[in-house]
């Protein structure tokens, strides 16, 4: 497992994420001399399908198994640096393609999502304020 890698430039083909470091959580448990890590964070990302670019937001599950080294949980940056995995991608809560929204049916939640997604897509491939990136797994 290669873990998380912080990229200096954006390449949509690498499926990177920008994460809200203030939301990173990670718990470690030790069993049989190995550490198991489990956590998540809020994230945003871009994806492209059939020539259409989407701005997405949601949660990114972070995990690692059978780690022999004691994990560093001292800060969000240290937590992300623990050779974590999230190869299956984020769980989207909302998505915007410039004409249509997919996500919550609750109007207040839609408004909150679109307040991030609309300017995010308009500024493609910039990272929205409050997020740090680009991270890939």
PDB file of C-alpha atoms in Angstrom:
ATOM      1  CA  UNK A   1       0.000   0.000   0.000  1.00  0.00           C
ATOM      2  CA  UNK A   2       1.418   3.393  -0.970  1.00  0.00           C
ATOM      3  CA  UNK A   3      -0.960   5.488   1.111  1.00  0.00           C
ATOM      4  CA  UNK A   4      -1.870   9.109   0.682  1.00  0.00           C
ATOM      5  CA  UNK A   5       0.214  11.353  -1.580  1.00  0.00           C
ATOM      6  CA  UNK A   6       0.013  15.137  -1.658  1.00  0.00           C
ATOM      7  CA  UNK A   7       0.241  16.429  -5.221  1.00  0.00           C
ATOM      8  CA  UNK A   8       1.670  19.827  -6.160  1.00  0.00           C
ATOM      9  CA  UNK A   9      -0.466  20.104  -9.281  1.00  0.00           C
ATOM     10  CA  UNK A  10      -3.954  19.035 -10.239  1.00  0.00           C
ATOM     11  CA  UNK A  11      -4.451  16.130 -12.654  1.00  0.00           C
ATOM     12  CA  UNK A  12      -8.065  14.957 -12.850  1.00  0.00           C
ATOM     13  CA  UNK A  13      -6.900  11.570 -14.154  1.00  0.00           C
ATOM     14  CA  UNK A  14      -5.320  10.863 -10.745  1.00  0.00           C
ATOM     15  CA  UNK A  15      -8.673  11.416  -9.011  1.00  0.00           C
ATOM     16  CA  UNK A  16      -7.387  13.780  -6.309  1.00  0.00           C
ATOM     17  CA  UNK A  17      -9.275  15.143  -3.301  1.00  0.00           C
ATOM     18  CA  UNK A  18      -9.081  18.422  -1.414  1.00  0.00           C
ATOM     19  CA  UNK A  19      -9.788  17.819   2.255  1.00  0.00           C
ATOM     20  CA  UNK A  20     -10.966  20.005   5.095  1.00  0.00           C
ATOM     21  CA  UNK A  21      -8.143  19.402   7.572  1.00  0.00           C
ATOM     22  CA  UNK A  22     -10.302  20.637  10.467  1.00  0.00           C
ATOM     23  CA  UNK A  23     -12.616  17.646   9.934  1.00  0.00           C
ATOM     24  CA  UNK A  24     -10.006  14.870   9.851  1.00  0.00           C
ATOM     25  CA  UNK A  25     -10.692  12.198  12.462  1.00  0.00           C
ATOM     26  CA  UNK A  26      -8.664   9.067  12.947  1.00  0.00           C
ATOM     27  CA  UNK A  27      -8.817   6.430  15.644  1.00  0.00           C
ATOM     28  CA  UNK A  28      -6.240   3.722  16.203  1.00  0.00           C
ATOM     29  CA  UNK A  29      -6.737   0.369  17.854  1.00  0.00           C
ATOM     30  CA  UNK A  30      -4.024  -2.172  18.564  1.00  0.00           C
ATOM     31  CA  UNK A  31      -4.556  -5.900  18.148  1.00  0.00           C
ATOM     32  CA  UNK A  32      -1.935  -8.623  18.119  1.00  0.00           C
ATOM     33  CA  UNK A  33       0.920  -6.133  17.781  1.00  0.00           C
ATOM     34  CA  UNK A  34      -0.611  -4.340  14.780  1.00  0.00           C
ATOM     35  CA  UNK A  35      -2.511  -1.071  14.504  1.00  0.00           C
ATOM     36  CA  UNK A  36      -5.815  -0.633  12.728  1.00  0.00           C
ATOM     37  CA  UNK A  37      -6.785   2.916  11.745  1.00  0.00           C
ATOM     38  CA  UNK A  38     -10.252   4.179  10.938  1.00  0.00           C
ATOM     39  CA  UNK A  39     -11.496   7.708  10.292  1.00  0.00           C
ATOM     40  CA  UNK A  40     -12.827  10.174   7.773  1.00  0.00           C
ATOM     41  CA  UNK A  41     -12.914  13.804   6.674  1.00  0.00           C
ATOM     42  CA  UNK A  42     -14.957  16.199   4.587  1.00  0.00           C
ATOM     43  CA  UNK A  43     -13.647  16.497   1.053  1.00  0.00           C
ATOM     44  CA  UNK A  44     -14.335  18.039  -2.336  1.00  0.00           C
ATOM     45  CA  UNK A  45     -13.259  16.709  -5.712  1.00  0.00           C
ATOM     46  CA  UNK A  46     -13.732  17.014  -9.456  1.00  0.00           C
ATOM     47  CA  UNK A  47     -14.641  14.160 -11.746  1.00  0.00           C
ATOM     48  CA  UNK A  48     -15.280  13.966 -15.466  1.00  0.00           C
ATOM     49  CA  UNK A  49     -17.685  11.649 -17.248  1.00  0.00           C
ATOM     50  CA  UNK A  50     -18.609  11.731 -20.928  1.00  0.00           C
ATOM     51  CA  UNK A  51     -16.868  15.097 -21.311  1.00  0.00           C
ATOM     52  CA  UNK A  52     -18.795  16.713 -18.439  1.00  0.00           C
ATOM     53  CA  UNK A  53     -16.891  17.967 -15.378  1.00  0.00           C
ATOM     54  CA  UNK A  54     -18.572  17.594 -11.990  1.00  0.00           C
ATOM     55  CA  UNK A  55     -17.792  19.319  -8.698  1.00  0.00           C
ATOM     56  CA  UNK A  56     -18.483  16.952  -5.796  1.00  0.00           C
ATOM     57  CA  UNK A  57     -18.512  17.168  -2.017  1.00  0.00           C
ATOM     58  CA  UNK A  58     -18.864  14.535   0.646  1.00  0.00           C
ATOM     59  CA  UNK A  59     -16.942  12.326   3.042  1.00  0.00           C
ATOM     60  CA  UNK A  60     -13.723  10.493   2.456  1.00  0.00           C
ATOM     61  CA  UNK A  61     -13.221   7.338   4.491  1.00  0.00           C
ATOM     62  CA  UNK A  62      -9.628   6.945   5.759  1.00  0.00           C
ATOM     63  CA  UNK A  63      -8.280   3.611   6.928  1.00  0.00           C
ATOM     64  CA  UNK A  64      -5.239   1.381   7.298  1.00  0.00           C
ATOM     65  CA  UNK A  65      -4.754  -2.188   8.488  1.00  0.00           C
ATOM     66  CA  UNK A  66      -1.912  -4.227   9.920  1.00  0.00           C
ATOM     67  CA  UNK A  67       0.321  -1.220  10.624  1.00  0.00           C
ATOM     68  CA  UNK A  68       3.360  -2.215  12.711  1.00  0.00           C
ATOM     69  CA  UNK A  69       4.342   1.381  13.569  1.00  0.00           C
ATOM     70  CA  UNK A  70       2.440   3.340  16.181  1.00  0.00           C
ATOM     71  CA  UNK A  71       0.416   5.978  14.263  1.00  0.00           C
ATOM     72  CA  UNK A  72       0.955   9.705  14.715  1.00  0.00           C
ATOM     73  CA  UNK A  73      -2.377  11.275  15.740  1.00  0.00           C
ATOM     74  CA  UNK A  74      -0.902  14.617  16.875  1.00  0.00           C
ATOM     75  CA  UNK A  75      -2.459  16.792  14.133  1.00  0.00           C
ATOM     76  CA  UNK A  76      -4.670  16.485  11.045  1.00  0.00           C
ATOM     77  CA  UNK A  77      -1.598  16.646   8.792  1.00  0.00           C
ATOM     78  CA  UNK A  78       0.089  13.909  10.849  1.00  0.00           C
ATOM     79  CA  UNK A  79      -3.058  11.775  10.724  1.00  0.00           C
ATOM     80  CA  UNK A  80      -3.210  12.003   6.928  1.00  0.00           C
ATOM     81  CA  UNK A  81       0.489  11.146   6.810  1.00  0.00           C
ATOM     82  CA  UNK A  82      -0.052   7.691   8.375  1.00  0.00           C
ATOM     83  CA  UNK A  83       0.053   5.788   5.060  1.00  0.00           C
ATOM     84  CA  UNK A  84      -3.739   5.677   4.923  1.00  0.00           C
ATOM     85  CA  UNK A  85      -5.917   4.233   2.226  1.00  0.00           C
ATOM     86  CA  UNK A  86      -9.038   5.544   0.549  1.00  0.00           C
ATOM     87  CA  UNK A  87      -8.644   3.970  -2.845  1.00  0.00           C
ATOM     88  CA  UNK A  88     -12.379   3.495  -3.290  1.00  0.00           C
ATOM     89  CA  UNK A  89     -12.968   7.248  -3.368  1.00  0.00           C
ATOM     90  CA  UNK A  90     -15.322   9.600  -1.619  1.00  0.00           C
ATOM     91  CA  UNK A  91     -18.954   9.167  -0.713  1.00  0.00           C
ATOM     92  CA  UNK A  92     -20.652  12.129  -2.395  1.00  0.00           C
ATOM     93  CA  UNK A  93     -23.360  14.089  -0.616  1.00  0.00           C
ATOM     94  CA  UNK A  94     -23.796  16.545  -3.473  1.00  0.00           C
ATOM     95  CA  UNK A  95     -22.696  17.029  -7.075  1.00  0.00           C
ATOM     96  CA  UNK A  96     -23.009  19.915  -9.545  1.00  0.00           C
ATOM     97  CA  UNK A  97     -22.290  19.794 -13.292  1.00  0.00           C
ATOM     98  CA  UNK A  98     -23.145  23.396 -14.161  1.00  0.00           C
ATOM     99  CA  UNK A  99     -26.772  22.687 -15.014  1.00  0.00           C
ATOM    100  CA  UNK A 100     -28.019  20.024 -12.634  1.00  0.00           C
ATOM    101  CA  UNK A 101     -27.637  19.201  -8.956  1.00  0.00           C
ATOM    102  CA  UNK A 102     -27.636  15.714  -7.484  1.00  0.00           C
ATOM    103  CA  UNK A 103     -27.798  15.199  -3.737  1.00  0.00           C
ATOM    104  CA  UNK A 104     -30.030  16.113  -0.866  1.00  0.00           C
ATOM    105  CA  UNK A 105     -33.707  16.857  -1.358  1.00  0.00           C
ATOM    106  CA  UNK A 106     -33.710  19.161   1.680  1.00  0.00           C
ATOM    107  CA  UNK A 107     -33.695  22.764   0.370  1.00  0.00           C
ATOM    108  CA  UNK A 108     -31.368  24.160   3.081  1.00  0.00           C
ATOM    109  CA  UNK A 109     -28.844  21.376   2.467  1.00  0.00           C
ATOM    110  CA  UNK A 110     -29.046  21.920  -1.303  1.00  0.00           C
ATOM    111  CA  UNK A 111     -28.321  25.625  -0.797  1.00  0.00           C
ATOM    112  CA  UNK A 112     -25.291  24.862   1.410  1.00  0.00           C
ATOM    113  CA  UNK A 113     -23.949  22.367  -1.113  1.00  0.00           C
ATOM    114  CA  UNK A 114     -24.473  24.680  -4.081  1.00  0.00           C
ATOM    115  CA  UNK A 115     -22.797  27.549  -2.208  1.00  0.00           C
ATOM    116  CA  UNK A 116     -19.614  25.449  -2.398  1.00  0.00           C
ATOM    117  CA  UNK A 117     -20.149  23.546  -5.657  1.00  0.00           C
ATOM    118  CA  UNK A 118     -21.150  26.390  -7.987  1.00  0.00           C
ATOM    119  CA  UNK A 119     -18.082  28.574  -7.343  1.00  0.00           C
ATOM    120  CA  UNK A 120     -15.908  25.458  -7.212  1.00  0.00           C
ATOM    121  CA  UNK A 121     -16.920  24.381 -10.717  1.00  0.00           C
ATOM    122  CA  UNK A 122     -16.649  27.956 -12.008  1.00  0.00           C
ATOM    123  CA  UNK A 123     -13.054  28.121 -10.695  1.00  0.00           C
ATOM    124  CA  UNK A 124     -12.056  24.645 -11.948  1.00  0.00           C
ATOM    125  CA  UNK A 125      -9.485  23.268 -11.044  1.00  0.00           C
ATOM    126  CA  UNK A 126      -8.915  25.538  -8.041  1.00  0.00           C
ATOM    127  CA  UNK A 127      -9.250  24.325  -4.456  1.00  0.00           C
ATOM    128  CA  UNK A 128     -12.156  25.950  -2.566  1.00  0.00           C
ATOM    129  CA  UNK A 129     -11.414  28.015   0.529  1.00  0.00           C
ATOM    130  CA  UNK A 130     -11.248  25.900   3.665  1.00  0.00           C
ATOM    131  CA  UNK A 131      -9.839  22.854   1.858  1.00  0.00           C
ATOM    132  CA  UNK A 132      -6.285  21.574   1.389  1.00  0.00           C
ATOM    133  CA  UNK A 133      -5.096  19.560  -1.565  1.00  0.00           C
ATOM    134  CA  UNK A 134      -4.553  17.880  -3.806  1.00  0.00           C
ATOM    135  CA  UNK A 135      -4.396  14.438  -2.125  1.00  0.00           C
ATOM    136  CA  UNK A 136      -4.583  11.077  -3.884  1.00  0.00           C
ATOM    137  CA  UNK A 137      -4.479   7.440  -2.846  1.00  0.00           C
TER     138      UNK A 137
END
